[in-house]
PDB file of C-alpha atoms in Angstrom:
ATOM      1  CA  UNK A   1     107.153  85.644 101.629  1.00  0.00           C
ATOM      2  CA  UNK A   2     106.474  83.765  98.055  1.00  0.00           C
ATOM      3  CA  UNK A   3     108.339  80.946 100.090  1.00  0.00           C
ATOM      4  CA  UNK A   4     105.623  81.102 102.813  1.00  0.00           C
ATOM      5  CA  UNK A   5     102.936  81.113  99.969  1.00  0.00           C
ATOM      6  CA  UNK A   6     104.566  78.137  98.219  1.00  0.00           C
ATOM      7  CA  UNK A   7     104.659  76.140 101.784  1.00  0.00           C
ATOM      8  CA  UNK A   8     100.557  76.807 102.047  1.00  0.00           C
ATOM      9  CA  UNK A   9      99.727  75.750  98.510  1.00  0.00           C
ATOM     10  CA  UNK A  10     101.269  72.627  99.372  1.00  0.00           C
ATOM     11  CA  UNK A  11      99.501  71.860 102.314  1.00  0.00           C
ATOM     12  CA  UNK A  12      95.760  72.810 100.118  1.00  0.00           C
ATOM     13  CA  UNK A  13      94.142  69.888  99.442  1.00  0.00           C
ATOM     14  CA  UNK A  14      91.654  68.918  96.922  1.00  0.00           C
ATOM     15  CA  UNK A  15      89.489  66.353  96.005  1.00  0.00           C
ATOM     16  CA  UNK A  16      87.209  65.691  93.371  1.00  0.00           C
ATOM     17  CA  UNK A  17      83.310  65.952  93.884  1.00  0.00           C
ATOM     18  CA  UNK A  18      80.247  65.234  90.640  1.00  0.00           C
ATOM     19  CA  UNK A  19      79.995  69.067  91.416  1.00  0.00           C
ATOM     20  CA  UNK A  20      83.594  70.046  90.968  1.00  0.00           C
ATOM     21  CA  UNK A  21      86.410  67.834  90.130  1.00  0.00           C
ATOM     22  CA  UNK A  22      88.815  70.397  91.829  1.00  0.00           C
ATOM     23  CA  UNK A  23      87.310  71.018  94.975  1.00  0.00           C
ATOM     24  CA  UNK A  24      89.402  73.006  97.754  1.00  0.00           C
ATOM     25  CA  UNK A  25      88.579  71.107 100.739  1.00  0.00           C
ATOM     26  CA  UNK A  26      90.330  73.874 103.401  1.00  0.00           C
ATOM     27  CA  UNK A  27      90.148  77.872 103.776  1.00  0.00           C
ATOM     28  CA  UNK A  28      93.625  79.721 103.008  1.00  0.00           C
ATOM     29  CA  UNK A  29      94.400  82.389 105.265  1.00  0.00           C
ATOM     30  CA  UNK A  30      97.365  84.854 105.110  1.00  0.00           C
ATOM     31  CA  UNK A  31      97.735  86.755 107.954  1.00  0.00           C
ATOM     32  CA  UNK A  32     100.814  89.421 108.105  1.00  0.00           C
ATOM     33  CA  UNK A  33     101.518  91.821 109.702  1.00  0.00           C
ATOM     34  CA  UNK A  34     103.491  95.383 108.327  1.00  0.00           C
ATOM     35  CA  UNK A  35     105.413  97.924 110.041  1.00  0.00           C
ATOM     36  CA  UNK A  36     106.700 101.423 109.159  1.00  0.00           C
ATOM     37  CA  UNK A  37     109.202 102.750 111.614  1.00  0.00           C
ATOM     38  CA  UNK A  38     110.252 106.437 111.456  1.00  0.00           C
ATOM     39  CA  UNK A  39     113.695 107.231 113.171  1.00  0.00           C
ATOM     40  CA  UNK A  40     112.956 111.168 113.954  1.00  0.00           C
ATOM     41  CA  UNK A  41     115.839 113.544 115.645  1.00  0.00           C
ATOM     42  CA  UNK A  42     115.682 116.718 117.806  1.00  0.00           C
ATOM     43  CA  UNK A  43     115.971 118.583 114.228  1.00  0.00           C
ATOM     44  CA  UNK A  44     113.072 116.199 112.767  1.00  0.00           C
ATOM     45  CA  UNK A  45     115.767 114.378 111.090  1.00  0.00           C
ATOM     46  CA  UNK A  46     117.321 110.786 111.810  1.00  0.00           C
ATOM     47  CA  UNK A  47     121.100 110.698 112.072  1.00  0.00           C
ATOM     48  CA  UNK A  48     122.675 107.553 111.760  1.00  0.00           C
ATOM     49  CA  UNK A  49     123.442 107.325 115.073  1.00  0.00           C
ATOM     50  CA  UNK A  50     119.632 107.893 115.707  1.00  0.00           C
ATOM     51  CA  UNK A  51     118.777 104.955 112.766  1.00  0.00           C
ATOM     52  CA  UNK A  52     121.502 102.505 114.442  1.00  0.00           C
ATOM     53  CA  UNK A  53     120.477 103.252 118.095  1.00  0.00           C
ATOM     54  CA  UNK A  54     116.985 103.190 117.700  1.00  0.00           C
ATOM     55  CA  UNK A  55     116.424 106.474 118.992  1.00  0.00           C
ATOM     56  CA  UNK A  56     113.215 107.812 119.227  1.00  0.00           C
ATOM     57  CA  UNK A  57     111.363 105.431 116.704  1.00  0.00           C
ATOM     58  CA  UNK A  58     108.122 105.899 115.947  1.00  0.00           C
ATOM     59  CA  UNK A  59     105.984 102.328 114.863  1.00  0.00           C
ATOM     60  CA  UNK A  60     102.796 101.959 112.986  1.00  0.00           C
ATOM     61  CA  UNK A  61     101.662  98.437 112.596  1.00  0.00           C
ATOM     62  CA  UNK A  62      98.740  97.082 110.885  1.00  0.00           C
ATOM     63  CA  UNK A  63      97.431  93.271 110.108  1.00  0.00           C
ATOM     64  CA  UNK A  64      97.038  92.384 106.602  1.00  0.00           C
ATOM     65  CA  UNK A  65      94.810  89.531 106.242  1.00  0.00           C
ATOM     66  CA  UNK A  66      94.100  87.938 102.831  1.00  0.00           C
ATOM     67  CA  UNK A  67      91.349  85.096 102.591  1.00  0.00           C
ATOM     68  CA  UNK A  68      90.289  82.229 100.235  1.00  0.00           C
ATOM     69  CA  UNK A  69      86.931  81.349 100.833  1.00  0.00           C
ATOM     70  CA  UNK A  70      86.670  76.933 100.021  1.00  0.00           C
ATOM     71  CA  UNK A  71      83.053  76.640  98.474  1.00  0.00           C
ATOM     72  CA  UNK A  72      80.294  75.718  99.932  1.00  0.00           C
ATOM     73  CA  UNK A  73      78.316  73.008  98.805  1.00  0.00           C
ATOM     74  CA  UNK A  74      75.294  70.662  99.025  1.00  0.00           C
ATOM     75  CA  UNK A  75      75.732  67.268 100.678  1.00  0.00           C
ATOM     76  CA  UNK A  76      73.094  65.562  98.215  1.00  0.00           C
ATOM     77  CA  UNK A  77      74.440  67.174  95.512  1.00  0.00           C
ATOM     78  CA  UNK A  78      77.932  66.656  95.660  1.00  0.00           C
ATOM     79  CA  UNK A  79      78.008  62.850  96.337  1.00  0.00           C
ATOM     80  CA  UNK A  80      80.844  62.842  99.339  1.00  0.00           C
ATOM     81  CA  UNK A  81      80.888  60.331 101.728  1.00  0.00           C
ATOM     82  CA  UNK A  82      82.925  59.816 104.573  1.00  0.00           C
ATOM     83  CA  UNK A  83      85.574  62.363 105.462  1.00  0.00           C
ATOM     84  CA  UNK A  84      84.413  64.394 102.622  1.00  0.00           C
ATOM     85  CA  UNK A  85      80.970  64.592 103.449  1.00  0.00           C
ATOM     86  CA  UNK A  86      82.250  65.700 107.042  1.00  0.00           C
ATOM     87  CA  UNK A  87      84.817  68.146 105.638  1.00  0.00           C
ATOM     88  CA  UNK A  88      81.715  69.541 103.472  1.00  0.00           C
ATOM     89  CA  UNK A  89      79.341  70.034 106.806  1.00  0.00           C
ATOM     90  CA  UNK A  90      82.544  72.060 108.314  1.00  0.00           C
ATOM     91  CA  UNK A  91      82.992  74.399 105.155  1.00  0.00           C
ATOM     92  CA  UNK A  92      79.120  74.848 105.147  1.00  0.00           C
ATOM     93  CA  UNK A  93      78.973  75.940 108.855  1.00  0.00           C
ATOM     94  CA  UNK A  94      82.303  77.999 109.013  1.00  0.00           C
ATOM     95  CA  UNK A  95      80.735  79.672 105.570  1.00  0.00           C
ATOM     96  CA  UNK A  96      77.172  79.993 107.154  1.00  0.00           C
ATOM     97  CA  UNK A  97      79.155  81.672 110.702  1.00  0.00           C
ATOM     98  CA  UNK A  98      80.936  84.246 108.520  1.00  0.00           C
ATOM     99  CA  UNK A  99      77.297  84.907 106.827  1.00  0.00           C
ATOM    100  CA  UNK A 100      75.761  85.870 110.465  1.00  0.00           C
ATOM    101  CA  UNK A 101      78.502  87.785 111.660  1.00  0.00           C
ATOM    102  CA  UNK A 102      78.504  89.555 108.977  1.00  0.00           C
ATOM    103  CA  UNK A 103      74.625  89.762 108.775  1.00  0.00           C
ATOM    104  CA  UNK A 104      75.429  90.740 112.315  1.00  0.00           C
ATOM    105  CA  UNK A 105      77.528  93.648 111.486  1.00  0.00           C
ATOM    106  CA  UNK A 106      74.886  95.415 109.320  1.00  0.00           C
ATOM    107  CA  UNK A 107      71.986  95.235 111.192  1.00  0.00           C
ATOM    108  CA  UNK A 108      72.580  98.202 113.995  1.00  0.00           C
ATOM    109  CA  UNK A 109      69.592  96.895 116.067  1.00  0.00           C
ATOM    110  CA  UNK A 110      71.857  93.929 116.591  1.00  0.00           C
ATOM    111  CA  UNK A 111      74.201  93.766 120.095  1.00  0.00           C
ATOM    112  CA  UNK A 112      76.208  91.149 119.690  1.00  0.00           C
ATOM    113  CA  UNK A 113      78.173  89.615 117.101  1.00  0.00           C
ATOM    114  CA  UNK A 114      78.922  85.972 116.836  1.00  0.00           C
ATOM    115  CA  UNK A 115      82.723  85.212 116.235  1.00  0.00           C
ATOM    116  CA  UNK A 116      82.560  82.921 118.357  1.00  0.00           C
ATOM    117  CA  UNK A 117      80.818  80.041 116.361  1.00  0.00           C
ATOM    118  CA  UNK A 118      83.725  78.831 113.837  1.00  0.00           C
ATOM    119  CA  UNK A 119      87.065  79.187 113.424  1.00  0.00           C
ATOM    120  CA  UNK A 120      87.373  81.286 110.720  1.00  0.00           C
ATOM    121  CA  UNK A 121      84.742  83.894 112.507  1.00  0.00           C
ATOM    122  CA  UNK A 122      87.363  83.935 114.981  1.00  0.00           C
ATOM    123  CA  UNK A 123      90.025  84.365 112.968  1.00  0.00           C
ATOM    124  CA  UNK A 124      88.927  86.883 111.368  1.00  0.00           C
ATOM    125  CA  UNK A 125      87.289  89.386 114.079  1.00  0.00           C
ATOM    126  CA  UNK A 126      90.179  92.081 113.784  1.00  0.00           C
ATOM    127  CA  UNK A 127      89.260  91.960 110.240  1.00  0.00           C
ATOM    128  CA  UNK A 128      85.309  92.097 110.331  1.00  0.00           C
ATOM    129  CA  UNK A 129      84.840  94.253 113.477  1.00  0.00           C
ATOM    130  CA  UNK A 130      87.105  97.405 114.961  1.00  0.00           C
ATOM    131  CA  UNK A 131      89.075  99.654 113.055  1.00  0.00           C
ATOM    132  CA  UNK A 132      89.788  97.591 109.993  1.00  0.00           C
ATOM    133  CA  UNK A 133      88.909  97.899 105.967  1.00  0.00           C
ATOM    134  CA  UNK A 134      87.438  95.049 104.555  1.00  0.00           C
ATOM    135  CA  UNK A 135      86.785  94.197 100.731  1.00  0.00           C
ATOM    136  CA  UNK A 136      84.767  90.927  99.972  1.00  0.00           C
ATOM    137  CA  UNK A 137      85.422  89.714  96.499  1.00  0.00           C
TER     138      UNK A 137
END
């Protein structure tokens, strides 16, 4: 997995802005998923027949999805131009879709969520909405 993590990192880029002179320029998302299997016998033991065979397994999965958020910042502020000023707009709208699904997810009077207005909204609807846990930090 720290393999995986090392093969992201090197994909991250980052530019320099007069706001930040390390700017992240992309999201990070780690998406995994984890499974517990239970091998469980007529006794409510495995044997190792049971464990070999496959017997009677029992799977619980769940998605673990872990986030860095790029910043968001102001076009006039930050002095990009070019690709960077376009890269900018994207962060700013993906950041400003997560904002109103989110918004969107509080407010009970509300029927419909919008996931569907970035990428990253849509990435991460099994994490905002449904059975899921979510910490924002």
């Amino acid at each position: 997995m720290l393999e995986i993590i090392r093969l992201g990192a090197s994909n991250l880029t980052i530019y320099g802005t007069s706001m930040n002179k390390l700017s992240s320029r992309n999201h990070v998302i780690l998406m995994m998923t984890v499974e517990q299997r239970a091998y469980i016998g007529e006794d409510g033991q495995p044997t190792r027949e049971q464990v070999a065979g496959g017997e009677r397994q029992h799977v619980k999965r769940g998605l673990l999805t872990i986030v860095d958020l790029a910043g968001s910042e102001r076009v006039c502020k930050s002095g990009s131009e070019g690709q960077r000023r376009e890269e900018g707009k994207t962060m700013s709208h993906s950041l400003s879709a997560l904002g109103n699904c989110v918004d969107s997810l509080i407010d009970s009077s509300r029927t419909h969520v919008p996931f569907r207005d970035s990428k990253l909204t849509r990435l991460l609807t099994d994490s905002l909405g449904g059975y899921s846990i979510t910490c924002l930090c």
